[in-house]
Short mmCIF file of C-alpha atoms in Angstrom, two decimals:
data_model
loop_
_atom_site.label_atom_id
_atom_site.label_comp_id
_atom_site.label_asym_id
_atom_site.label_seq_id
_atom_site.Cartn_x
_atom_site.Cartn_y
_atom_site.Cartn_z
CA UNK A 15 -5.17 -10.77 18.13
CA UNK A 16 -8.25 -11.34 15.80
CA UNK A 17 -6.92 -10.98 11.67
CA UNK A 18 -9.29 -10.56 8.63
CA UNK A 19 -8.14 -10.29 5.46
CA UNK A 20 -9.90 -9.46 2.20
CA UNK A 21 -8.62 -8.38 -1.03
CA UNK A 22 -10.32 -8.02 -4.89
CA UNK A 23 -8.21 -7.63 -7.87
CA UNK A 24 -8.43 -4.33 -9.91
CA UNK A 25 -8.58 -6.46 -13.19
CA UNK A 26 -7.10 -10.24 -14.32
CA UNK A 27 -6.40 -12.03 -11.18
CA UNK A 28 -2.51 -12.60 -12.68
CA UNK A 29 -1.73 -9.39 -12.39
CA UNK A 30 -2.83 -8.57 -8.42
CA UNK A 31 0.14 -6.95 -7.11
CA UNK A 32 -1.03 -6.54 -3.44
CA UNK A 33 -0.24 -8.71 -0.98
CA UNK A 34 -1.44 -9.42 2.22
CA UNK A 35 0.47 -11.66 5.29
CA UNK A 36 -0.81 -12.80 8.16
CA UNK A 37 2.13 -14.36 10.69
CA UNK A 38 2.31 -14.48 14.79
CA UNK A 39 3.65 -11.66 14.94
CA UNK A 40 1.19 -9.21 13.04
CA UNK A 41 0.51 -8.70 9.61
CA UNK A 42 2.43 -7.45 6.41
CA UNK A 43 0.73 -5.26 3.43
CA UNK A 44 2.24 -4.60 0.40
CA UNK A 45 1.17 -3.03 -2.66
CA UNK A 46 3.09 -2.99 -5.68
CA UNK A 47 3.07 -0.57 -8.23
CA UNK A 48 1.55 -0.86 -11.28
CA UNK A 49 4.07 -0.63 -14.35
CA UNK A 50 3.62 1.92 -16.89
CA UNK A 51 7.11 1.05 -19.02
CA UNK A 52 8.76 -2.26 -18.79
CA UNK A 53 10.49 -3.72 -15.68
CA UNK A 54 12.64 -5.87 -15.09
CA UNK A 55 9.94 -8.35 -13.39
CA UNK A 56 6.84 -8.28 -12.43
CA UNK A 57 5.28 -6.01 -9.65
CA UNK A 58 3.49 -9.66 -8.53
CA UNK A 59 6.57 -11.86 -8.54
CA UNK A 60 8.35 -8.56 -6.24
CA UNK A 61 6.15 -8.43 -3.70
CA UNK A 62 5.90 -11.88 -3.29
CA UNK A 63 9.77 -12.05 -2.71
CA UNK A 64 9.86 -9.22 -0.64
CA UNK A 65 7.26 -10.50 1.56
CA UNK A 66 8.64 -13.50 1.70
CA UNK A 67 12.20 -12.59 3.17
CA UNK A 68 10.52 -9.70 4.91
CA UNK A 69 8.22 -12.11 6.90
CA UNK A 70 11.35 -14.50 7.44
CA UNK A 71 13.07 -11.34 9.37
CA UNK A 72 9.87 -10.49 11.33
CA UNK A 73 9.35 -14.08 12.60
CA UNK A 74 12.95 -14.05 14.04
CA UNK A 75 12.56 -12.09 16.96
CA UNK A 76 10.52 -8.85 17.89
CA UNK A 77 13.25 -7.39 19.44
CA UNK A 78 14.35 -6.48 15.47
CA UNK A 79 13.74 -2.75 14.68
CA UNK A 80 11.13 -2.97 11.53
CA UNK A 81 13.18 -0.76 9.68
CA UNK A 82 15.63 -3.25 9.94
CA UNK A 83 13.79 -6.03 8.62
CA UNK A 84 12.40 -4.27 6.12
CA UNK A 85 15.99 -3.30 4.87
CA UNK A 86 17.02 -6.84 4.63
CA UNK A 87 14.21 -7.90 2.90
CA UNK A 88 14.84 -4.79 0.23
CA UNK A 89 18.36 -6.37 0.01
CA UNK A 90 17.70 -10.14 -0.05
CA UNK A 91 14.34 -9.76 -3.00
CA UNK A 92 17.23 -7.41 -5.12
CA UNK A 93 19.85 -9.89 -4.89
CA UNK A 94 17.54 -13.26 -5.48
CA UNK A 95 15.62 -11.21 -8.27
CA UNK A 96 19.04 -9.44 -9.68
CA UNK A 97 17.13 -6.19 -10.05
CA UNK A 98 18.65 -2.50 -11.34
CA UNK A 99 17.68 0.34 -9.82
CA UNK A 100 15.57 2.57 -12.43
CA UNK A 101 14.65 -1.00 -14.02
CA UNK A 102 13.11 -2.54 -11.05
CA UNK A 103 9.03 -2.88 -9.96
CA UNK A 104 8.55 -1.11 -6.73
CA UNK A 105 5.64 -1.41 -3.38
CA UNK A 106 4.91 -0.19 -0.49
CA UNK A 107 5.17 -1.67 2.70
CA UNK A 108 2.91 -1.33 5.82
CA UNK A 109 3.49 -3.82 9.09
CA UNK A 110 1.51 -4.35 12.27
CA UNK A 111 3.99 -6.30 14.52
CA UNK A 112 2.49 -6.84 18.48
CA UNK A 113 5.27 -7.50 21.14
CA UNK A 114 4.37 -8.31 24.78
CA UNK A 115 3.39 -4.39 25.78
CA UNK A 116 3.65 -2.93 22.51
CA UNK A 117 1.94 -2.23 18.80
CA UNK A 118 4.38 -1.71 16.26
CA UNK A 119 3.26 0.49 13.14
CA UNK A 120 5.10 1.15 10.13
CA UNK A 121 4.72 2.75 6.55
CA UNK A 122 7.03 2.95 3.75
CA UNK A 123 4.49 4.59 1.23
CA UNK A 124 0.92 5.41 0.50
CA UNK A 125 -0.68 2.17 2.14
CA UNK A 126 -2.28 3.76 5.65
CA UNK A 127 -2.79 2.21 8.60
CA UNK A 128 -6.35 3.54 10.81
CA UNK A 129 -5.57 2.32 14.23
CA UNK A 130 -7.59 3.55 17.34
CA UNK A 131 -9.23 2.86 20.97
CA UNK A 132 -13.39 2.45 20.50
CA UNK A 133 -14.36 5.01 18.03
CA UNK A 134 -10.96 7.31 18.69
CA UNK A 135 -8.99 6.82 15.53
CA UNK A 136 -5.89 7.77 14.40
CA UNK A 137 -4.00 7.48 10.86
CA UNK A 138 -0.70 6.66 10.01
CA UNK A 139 0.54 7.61 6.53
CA UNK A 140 3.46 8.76 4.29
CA UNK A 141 2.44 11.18 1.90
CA UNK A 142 5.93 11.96 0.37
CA UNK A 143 4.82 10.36 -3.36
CA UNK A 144 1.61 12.88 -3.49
CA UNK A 145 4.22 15.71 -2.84
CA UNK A 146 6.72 14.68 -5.75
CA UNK A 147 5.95 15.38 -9.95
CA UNK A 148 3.34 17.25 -9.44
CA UNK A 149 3.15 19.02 -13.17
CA UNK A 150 2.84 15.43 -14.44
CA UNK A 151 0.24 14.46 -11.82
CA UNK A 152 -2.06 16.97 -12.60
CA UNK A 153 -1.93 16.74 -16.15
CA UNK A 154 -3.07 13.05 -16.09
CA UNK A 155 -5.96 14.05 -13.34
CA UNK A 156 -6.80 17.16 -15.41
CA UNK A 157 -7.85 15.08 -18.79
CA UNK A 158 -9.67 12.58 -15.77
CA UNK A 159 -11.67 15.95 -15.08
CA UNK A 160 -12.01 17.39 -18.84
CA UNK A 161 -13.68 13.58 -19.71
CA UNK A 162 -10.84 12.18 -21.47
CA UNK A 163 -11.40 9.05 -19.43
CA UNK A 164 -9.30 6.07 -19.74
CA UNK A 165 -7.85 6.32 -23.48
CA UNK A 166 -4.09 5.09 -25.06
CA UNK A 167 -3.51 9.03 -23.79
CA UNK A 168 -3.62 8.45 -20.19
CA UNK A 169 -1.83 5.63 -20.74
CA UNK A 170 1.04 7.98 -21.70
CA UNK A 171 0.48 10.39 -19.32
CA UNK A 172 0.68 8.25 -16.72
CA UNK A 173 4.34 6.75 -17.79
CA UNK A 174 5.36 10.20 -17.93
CA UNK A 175 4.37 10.61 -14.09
CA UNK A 176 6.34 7.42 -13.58
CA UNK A 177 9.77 8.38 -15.19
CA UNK A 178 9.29 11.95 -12.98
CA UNK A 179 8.60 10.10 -9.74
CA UNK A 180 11.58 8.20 -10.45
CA UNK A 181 13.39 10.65 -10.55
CA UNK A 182 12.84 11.50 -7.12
CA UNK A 183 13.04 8.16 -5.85
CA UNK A 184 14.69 6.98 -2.56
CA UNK A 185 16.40 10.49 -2.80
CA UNK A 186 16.62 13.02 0.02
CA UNK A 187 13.90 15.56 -0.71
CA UNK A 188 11.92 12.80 -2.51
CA UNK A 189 10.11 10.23 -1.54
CA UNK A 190 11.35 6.48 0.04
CA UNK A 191 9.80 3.48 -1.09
CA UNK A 192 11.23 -0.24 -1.36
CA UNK A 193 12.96 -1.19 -4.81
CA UNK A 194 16.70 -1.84 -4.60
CA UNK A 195 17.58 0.63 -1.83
CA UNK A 196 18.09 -1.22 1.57
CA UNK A 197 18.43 2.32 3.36
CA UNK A 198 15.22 3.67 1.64
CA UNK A 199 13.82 1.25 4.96
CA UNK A 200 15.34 3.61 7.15
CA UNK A 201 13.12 6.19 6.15
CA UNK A 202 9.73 4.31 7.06
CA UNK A 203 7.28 6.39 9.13
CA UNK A 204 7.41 3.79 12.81
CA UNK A 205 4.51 4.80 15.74
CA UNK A 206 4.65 2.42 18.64
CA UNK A 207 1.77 2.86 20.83
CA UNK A 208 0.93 1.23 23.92
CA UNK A 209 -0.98 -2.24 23.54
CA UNK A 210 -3.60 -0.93 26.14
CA UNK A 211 -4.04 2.27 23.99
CA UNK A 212 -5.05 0.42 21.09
CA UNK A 213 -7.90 -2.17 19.92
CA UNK A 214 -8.24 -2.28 16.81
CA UNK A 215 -6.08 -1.89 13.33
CA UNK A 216 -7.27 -1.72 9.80
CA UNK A 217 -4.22 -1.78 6.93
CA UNK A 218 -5.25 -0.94 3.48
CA UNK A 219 -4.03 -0.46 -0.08
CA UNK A 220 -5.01 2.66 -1.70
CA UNK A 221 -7.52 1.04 -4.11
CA UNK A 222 -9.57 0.69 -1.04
CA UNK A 223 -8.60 3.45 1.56
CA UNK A 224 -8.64 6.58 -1.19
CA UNK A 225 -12.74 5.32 -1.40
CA UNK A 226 -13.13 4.99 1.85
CA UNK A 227 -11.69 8.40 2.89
CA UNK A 228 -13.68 9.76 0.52
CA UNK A 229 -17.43 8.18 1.64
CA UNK A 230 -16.56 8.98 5.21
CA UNK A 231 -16.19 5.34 5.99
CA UNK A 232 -15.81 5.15 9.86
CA UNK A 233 -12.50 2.96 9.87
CA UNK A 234 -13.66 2.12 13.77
CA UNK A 235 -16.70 0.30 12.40
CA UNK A 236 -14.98 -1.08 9.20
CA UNK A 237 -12.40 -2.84 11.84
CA UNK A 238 -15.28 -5.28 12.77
CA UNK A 239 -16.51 -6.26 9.50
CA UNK A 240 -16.25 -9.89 9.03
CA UNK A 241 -14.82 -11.35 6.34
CA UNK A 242 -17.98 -11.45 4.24
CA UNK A 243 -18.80 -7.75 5.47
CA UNK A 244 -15.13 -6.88 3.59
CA UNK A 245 -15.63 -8.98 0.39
CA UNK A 246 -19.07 -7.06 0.42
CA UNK A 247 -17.48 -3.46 1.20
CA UNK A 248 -14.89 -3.95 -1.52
CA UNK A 249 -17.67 -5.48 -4.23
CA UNK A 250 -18.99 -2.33 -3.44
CA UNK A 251 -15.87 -0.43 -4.31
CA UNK A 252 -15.37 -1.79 -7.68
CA UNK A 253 -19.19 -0.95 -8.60
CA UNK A 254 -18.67 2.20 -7.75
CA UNK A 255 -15.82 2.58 -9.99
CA UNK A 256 -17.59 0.64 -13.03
CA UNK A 257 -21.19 2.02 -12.92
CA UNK A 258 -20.97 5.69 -11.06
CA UNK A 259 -17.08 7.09 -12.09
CA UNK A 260 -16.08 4.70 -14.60
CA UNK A 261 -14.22 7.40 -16.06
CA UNK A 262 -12.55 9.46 -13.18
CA UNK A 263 -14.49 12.18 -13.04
CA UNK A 264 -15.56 12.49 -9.71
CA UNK A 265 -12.35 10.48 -8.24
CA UNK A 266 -9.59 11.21 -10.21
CA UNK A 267 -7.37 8.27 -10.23
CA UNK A 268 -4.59 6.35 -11.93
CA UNK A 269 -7.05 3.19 -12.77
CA UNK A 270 -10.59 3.14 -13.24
CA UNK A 271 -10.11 -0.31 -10.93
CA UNK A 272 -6.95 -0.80 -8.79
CA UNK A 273 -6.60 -3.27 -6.57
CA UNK A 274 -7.58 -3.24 -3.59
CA UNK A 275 -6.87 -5.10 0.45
CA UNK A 276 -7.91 -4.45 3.14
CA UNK A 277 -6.60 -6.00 6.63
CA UNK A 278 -8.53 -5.86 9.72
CA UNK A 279 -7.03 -6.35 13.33
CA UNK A 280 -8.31 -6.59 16.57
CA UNK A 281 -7.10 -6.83 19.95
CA UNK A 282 -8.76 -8.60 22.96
#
């Protein structure tokens, strides 16, 4: 098994809340979200904790289910960061874990995974989030469209999409991501596919894969890019963002620049 890993902050370097693992038995994405009202600590210092204790579980034995591991990392990061729920950051969480005959693929929100045999390829993804507050969602993407761009407005808009989406928050009917909810684990999206039906994995955060959707990227190609290839691809990214839709007019999206990782996986 053949990692790359590449990721570019959306702005200051402090504040780049995806995280990337790479560990015998796979690899671990997360992807914070971005705070648009206080927390009780930072999206960073989250998913480093969660990653942390969720790599610990991983490395144990591959006979745990994911779901499982992912639950007691939920439980251990809220207990060593003392978190309240409502009060607390909150991230996705994507694994690739390879047993002896087996590829493991999970999601717990919107970070994908592309996985496929030659130029086959297949997607993994939760979409629950993009199905929850949809009023305030649209009204935040329809000032994007009008030209509004950017201003102390959005700002406000978007905090008003994050206290709906709260709302609906590791709820049935809503959507399941990890904050201080051990169960929400349970309700991970899990594939496991064959290891000689697969050769090749790419994991990415939205900053990245929401660009690459939308330029027809072939994620069977992007799977071989070396490391500079990825540093390039995502460079590439960002100047799109900053010199073609600097204000969300043609992608409408939270940030002009999130950030974005992207992890690459092949199999021999």
């Amino acid at each position: 098994m053949d990692v790359t890993v590449c990721g570019r902050p959306g702005g200051d370097s402090a504040d780049y809340a995806d995280l990337a693992i790479v560990a015998p038995f796979g690899v671990v994405l997360l992807d914070g979200a971005s705070a648009f009202e206080p927390v009780d600590v930072s999206p960073v210092a989250y998913v480093k904790t969660l990653g942390k204790f969720l790599t610990a579980s991983l490395s144990k034995s591959d006979h745990v289910p994911v779901s499982d591991a992912v639950a007691t990392a939920i439980a251990k990061a809220n207990a060593e960061l003392r978190l309240k729920p409502g009060a607390s950051p909150s991230s996705t969480v994507s694994v690739l874990r390879a047993r002896k005959n087996a590829i493991d693929l999970y999601v717990l929100g919107d970070t994908p995974i592309y996985y496929g045999r030659s130029t086959a390829t297949q997607m993994l993804s939760d979409e629950r989030l993009a199905a929850v507050a949809q009023p305030e969602r649209e009204r935040y993407r329809d000032r994007l469209r009008a030209g509004y761009g950017y201003d102390d407005e959005h700002r406000v808009a978007l905090a008003a999409l994050q206290r709906a989406e709260r709302r609906s928050r590791n709820v049935e009917g809503g959507y399941w991501i990890a904050e201080t909810l051990p169960s929400a684990a349970k309700n991970g999206i899990l594939v496991s596919v064959d290891r000689d039906t697969i050769d090749w994995a790419v994991l990415a955060t939205d900053g990245a894969s929401k660009y690459l959707n939308w330029s027809r990227r072939e994620w069977s190609l992007v799977a071989q890019y070396s490391e500079p290839d990825l540093d390039n691809l995502l460079e590439e990214i960002h100047a799109w963002e900053r010199d073609f839709d600097p204000d969300g007019l043609v992608m409408a999206r939270a940030k002009r620049h999130d950030d974005k990782t992207v992890a690459t996986v092949r199999f021999s």
